[in-house]
Structures are given as structure tokens and as C-alpha cells.
mmCIF file of C-alpha atoms in Angstrom:
data_model
loop_
_atom_site.group_PDB
_atom_site.id
_atom_site.type_symbol
_atom_site.label_atom_id
_atom_site.label_comp_id
_atom_site.label_asym_id
_atom_site.label_seq_id
_atom_site.Cartn_x
_atom_site.Cartn_y
_atom_site.Cartn_z
ATOM 1 C CA MET A 1 0.057 -0.044 -0.104
ATOM 2 C CA VAL A 2 1.237 3.553 -0.788
ATOM 3 C CA GLU A 3 0.981 6.165 1.898
ATOM 4 C CA TRP A 4 0.977 9.774 0.472
ATOM 5 C CA ARG A 5 3.158 12.138 2.864
ATOM 6 C CA TYR A 6 3.690 15.775 2.024
ATOM 7 C CA VAL A 7 6.823 17.143 1.909
ATOM 8 C CA ALA A 8 7.971 19.746 4.766
ATOM 9 C CA LYS A 9 7.957 23.418 3.647
ATOM 10 C CA GLY A 10 11.175 24.165 5.196
ATOM 11 C CA ALA A 11 13.564 21.901 2.897
ATOM 12 C CA ARG A 12 16.623 23.722 1.677
ATOM 13 C CA ALA A 13 18.099 23.386 -2.134
ATOM 14 C CA VAL A 14 21.014 21.052 -2.783
ATOM 15 C CA PRO A 15 23.882 23.293 -3.332
ATOM 16 C CA GLU A 16 24.709 24.377 -6.926
ATOM 17 C CA PRO A 17 28.489 23.196 -8.102
ATOM 18 C CA MET A 18 30.738 25.990 -9.031
ATOM 19 C CA ALA A 19 30.735 27.265 -12.922
ATOM 20 C CA THR A 20 32.853 25.208 -15.251
ATOM 21 C CA PRO A 21 35.113 28.250 -16.292
ATOM 22 C CA PHE A 22 35.784 28.837 -12.493
ATOM 23 C CA VAL A 23 36.887 25.375 -12.288
ATOM 24 C CA TRP A 24 39.239 25.531 -15.041
ATOM 25 C CA THR A 25 41.155 28.731 -13.553
ATOM 26 C CA ALA A 26 41.503 27.456 -10.438
ATOM 27 C CA ALA A 27 42.922 24.164 -12.058
ATOM 28 C CA SER A 28 45.398 26.209 -14.037
ATOM 29 C CA TRP A 29 46.381 28.552 -11.265
ATOM 30 C CA GLY A 30 46.473 26.025 -8.668
ATOM 31 C CA ALA A 31 48.545 23.142 -10.832
ATOM 32 C CA PHE A 32 50.734 25.985 -11.697
ATOM 33 C CA VAL A 33 51.375 27.123 -7.895
ATOM 34 C CA LEU A 34 51.816 23.628 -7.084
ATOM 35 C CA VAL A 35 54.031 22.621 -9.799
ATOM 36 C CA SER A 36 56.484 25.783 -9.204
ATOM 37 C CA THR A 37 56.295 25.041 -5.084
ATOM 38 C CA LEU A 38 57.280 21.486 -5.637
ATOM 39 C CA ASP A 39 60.247 23.094 -8.449
ATOM 40 C CA LEU A 40 61.271 25.219 -5.732
ATOM 41 C CA LEU A 41 61.651 22.278 -3.167
ATOM 42 C CA GLY A 42 63.703 20.267 -5.280
ATOM 43 C CA ALA A 43 60.830 17.475 -5.701
ATOM 44 C CA LEU A 44 60.020 17.622 -9.489
ATOM 45 C CA ASP A 45 62.930 15.007 -10.452
ATOM 46 C CA ARG A 46 60.346 12.556 -9.356
ATOM 47 C CA THR A 47 57.012 13.145 -11.407
ATOM 48 C CA GLY A 48 54.978 10.713 -9.337
ATOM 49 C CA LEU A 49 55.200 12.967 -6.146
ATOM 50 C CA ALA A 50 53.673 15.881 -8.569
ATOM 51 C CA LEU A 51 51.151 13.725 -9.812
ATOM 52 C CA ALA A 52 49.929 12.671 -6.703
ATOM 53 C CA ALA A 53 49.939 16.276 -5.727
ATOM 54 C CA LEU A 54 48.103 17.312 -9.209
ATOM 55 C CA SER A 55 45.570 14.040 -8.617
ATOM 56 C CA LEU A 56 45.034 15.287 -4.957
ATOM 57 C CA LEU A 57 44.026 18.946 -6.842
ATOM 58 C CA ALA A 58 41.795 17.231 -9.333
ATOM 59 C CA ALA A 59 40.236 15.603 -6.647
ATOM 60 C CA VAL A 60 39.223 18.707 -4.834
ATOM 61 C CA LEU A 61 38.343 20.858 -7.923
ATOM 62 C CA GLY A 62 36.012 17.756 -8.826
ATOM 63 C CA MET A 63 34.386 17.999 -5.862
ATOM 64 C CA LEU A 64 33.325 21.853 -6.297
ATOM 65 C CA GLY A 65 32.467 21.957 -9.884
ATOM 66 C CA ARG A 66 30.358 19.598 -12.399
ATOM 67 C CA PHE A 67 31.082 16.601 -14.160
ATOM 68 C CA ALA A 68 31.530 18.565 -17.775
ATOM 69 C CA ALA A 69 34.559 20.585 -16.270
ATOM 70 C CA ALA A 70 36.296 17.249 -15.112
ATOM 71 C CA PRO A 71 37.930 16.373 -18.241
ATOM 72 C CA GLY A 72 38.974 19.816 -18.810
ATOM 73 C CA THR A 73 40.586 19.878 -14.977
ATOM 74 C CA ALA A 74 42.437 16.645 -15.964
ATOM 75 C CA LEU A 75 43.799 18.190 -19.434
ATOM 76 C CA LEU A 76 45.051 21.581 -17.766
ATOM 77 C CA CYS A 77 46.650 19.514 -14.922
ATOM 78 C CA TRP A 78 48.418 17.159 -17.002
ATOM 79 C CA ALA A 79 49.266 20.375 -19.194
ATOM 80 C CA LEU A 80 51.247 21.807 -16.391
ATOM 81 C CA LEU A 81 52.477 18.395 -15.082
ATOM 82 C CA ASN A 82 54.090 17.895 -18.502
ATOM 83 C CA VAL A 83 55.239 21.290 -19.731
ATOM 84 C CA PHE A 84 56.970 22.127 -16.242
ATOM 85 C CA ALA A 85 57.490 18.324 -14.052
ATOM 86 C CA ALA A 86 58.364 16.333 -17.114
ATOM 87 C CA HIS A 87 61.750 17.047 -19.097
ATOM 88 C CA PRO A 88 62.898 19.092 -21.090
ATOM 89 C CA THR A 89 61.052 21.894 -18.925
ATOM 90 C CA GLY A 90 58.964 24.598 -21.238
ATOM 91 C CA GLU A 91 58.060 22.146 -24.000
ATOM 92 C CA ILE A 92 55.041 19.996 -24.325
ATOM 93 C CA SER A 93 55.492 16.748 -25.536
ATOM 94 C CA TRP A 94 53.889 13.196 -25.909
ATOM 95 C CA ALA A 95 55.074 10.014 -24.527
ATOM 96 C CA GLY A 96 53.116 7.582 -25.388
ATOM 97 C CA HIS A 97 54.364 4.913 -22.622
ATOM 98 C CA ARG A 98 53.539 7.289 -19.748
ATOM 99 C CA ASP A 99 51.087 10.583 -20.536
ATOM 100 C CA PRO A 100 48.086 8.095 -21.299
ATOM 101 C CA GLY A 101 48.288 7.088 -17.550
ATOM 102 C CA TRP A 102 48.882 10.244 -16.237
ATOM 103 C CA MET A 103 45.915 11.653 -18.119
ATOM 104 C CA ALA A 104 44.005 8.642 -17.118
ATOM 105 C CA CYS A 105 45.340 8.952 -12.994
ATOM 106 C CA LEU A 106 43.959 12.895 -13.409
ATOM 107 C CA LEU A 107 40.791 12.170 -15.044
ATOM 108 C CA ALA A 108 39.823 9.369 -12.456
ATOM 109 C CA ALA A 109 40.662 11.774 -9.193
ATOM 110 C CA ALA A 110 38.387 14.675 -10.696
ATOM 111 C CA LEU A 111 35.543 12.078 -11.716
ATOM 112 C CA ILE A 112 35.694 10.479 -8.194
ATOM 113 C CA GLY A 113 35.838 13.860 -6.737
ATOM 114 C CA THR A 114 32.912 14.941 -8.462
ATOM 115 C CA ALA A 115 31.050 11.760 -8.129
ATOM 116 C CA THR A 116 31.646 11.975 -4.076
ATOM 117 C CA ALA A 117 30.560 15.761 -3.823
ATOM 118 C CA ARG A 118 27.427 14.548 -5.588
ATOM 119 C CA VAL A 119 26.534 11.356 -3.613
ATOM 120 C CA LEU A 120 27.423 13.456 -0.379
ATOM 121 C CA SER A 121 24.731 16.359 -1.607
ATOM 122 C CA ALA A 122 22.040 13.929 -2.463
ATOM 123 C CA ARG A 123 22.519 12.202 0.708
ATOM 124 C CA ALA A 124 22.430 15.812 2.590
ATOM 125 C CA ALA A 125 19.224 16.328 0.572
ATOM 126 C CA TYR A 126 17.433 13.461 1.369
ATOM 127 C CA ARG A 127 18.209 14.134 5.098
ATOM 128 C CA ARG A 128 16.781 17.345 5.156
ATOM 129 C CA ILE A 129 13.371 16.128 3.494
ATOM 130 C CA THR A 130 11.460 15.376 6.442
ATOM 131 C CA PRO A 131 7.856 13.678 6.478
ATOM 132 C CA TYR A 132 5.113 16.081 7.295
ATOM 133 C CA ASP A 133 3.048 14.449 9.945
ATOM 134 C CA GLY A 134 0.103 16.969 10.047
ATOM 135 C CA ALA A 135 0.535 17.681 13.685
ATOM 136 C CA ALA A 136 1.497 21.419 12.834
#
């Protein structure tokens, strides 16, 4: 049997994700600052550390943005990683054995961050909706 209930009027809306251009701007500047900092610390000789840090940045930015922003976020982080962390510095290149893995890692991090944020927002929205019991 189906029981109909009214939804309370005090339900709050789920917060909207940030605009895609803002997420991409944050990705480019954040990746630049992160790679520059790692370069100043002398940690760019191990690109795995830079990849892990940029993957974390992509995941955090994925939590703030939409699913449509994830590929651009991954591409911008990969470009900064490729230009500044891979040798020769300052030249963009494509290494068939390395770059597809880097791009997949960054894209997965951005998508996982976005999916996590959407699930958490949906759970929070579900918990905010309370059934109307008619006692008011």
C-alpha cells in the first residue's frame, strides 16, 4: 500500500556546483602554483610526487565542479605537469608510455571527486527532507 505524505516546507535546496570556467581557472592556477612550489623544493625530479599532488588537486576541484568540468580539469593539470615537471622543461610533449596513464589518473581523480560530492549532496538533501505528519 502506498502512503502519501507531504514534504515539509522548510527543505533547503542542494547547493549548486561552481561554474566550469571558474573550476578550470582554479585548476590552471592551482596546478601552476603546485608545480612551481614542488620545483622550488627540488621535488620535481620524481614526477610521481607531482602526479599525486595534482591528482589530489583535481579531486578537490572535482568536488567543487560539475561532471562536465572534469575532463578540462584533468587536461589542464596534465598540461602543467607535462610542461614544467617532465623534461625538457618548457616543452609540451607526448610520451606514449607515460602520458596516457597520467591523463587517466588525473581524469579518474576529478571524476571521483565530482561523484563523491554529488553523492554527499544527495545524501544531505535526502536527510533534510522530513515527512509532514499533519501535527502542525
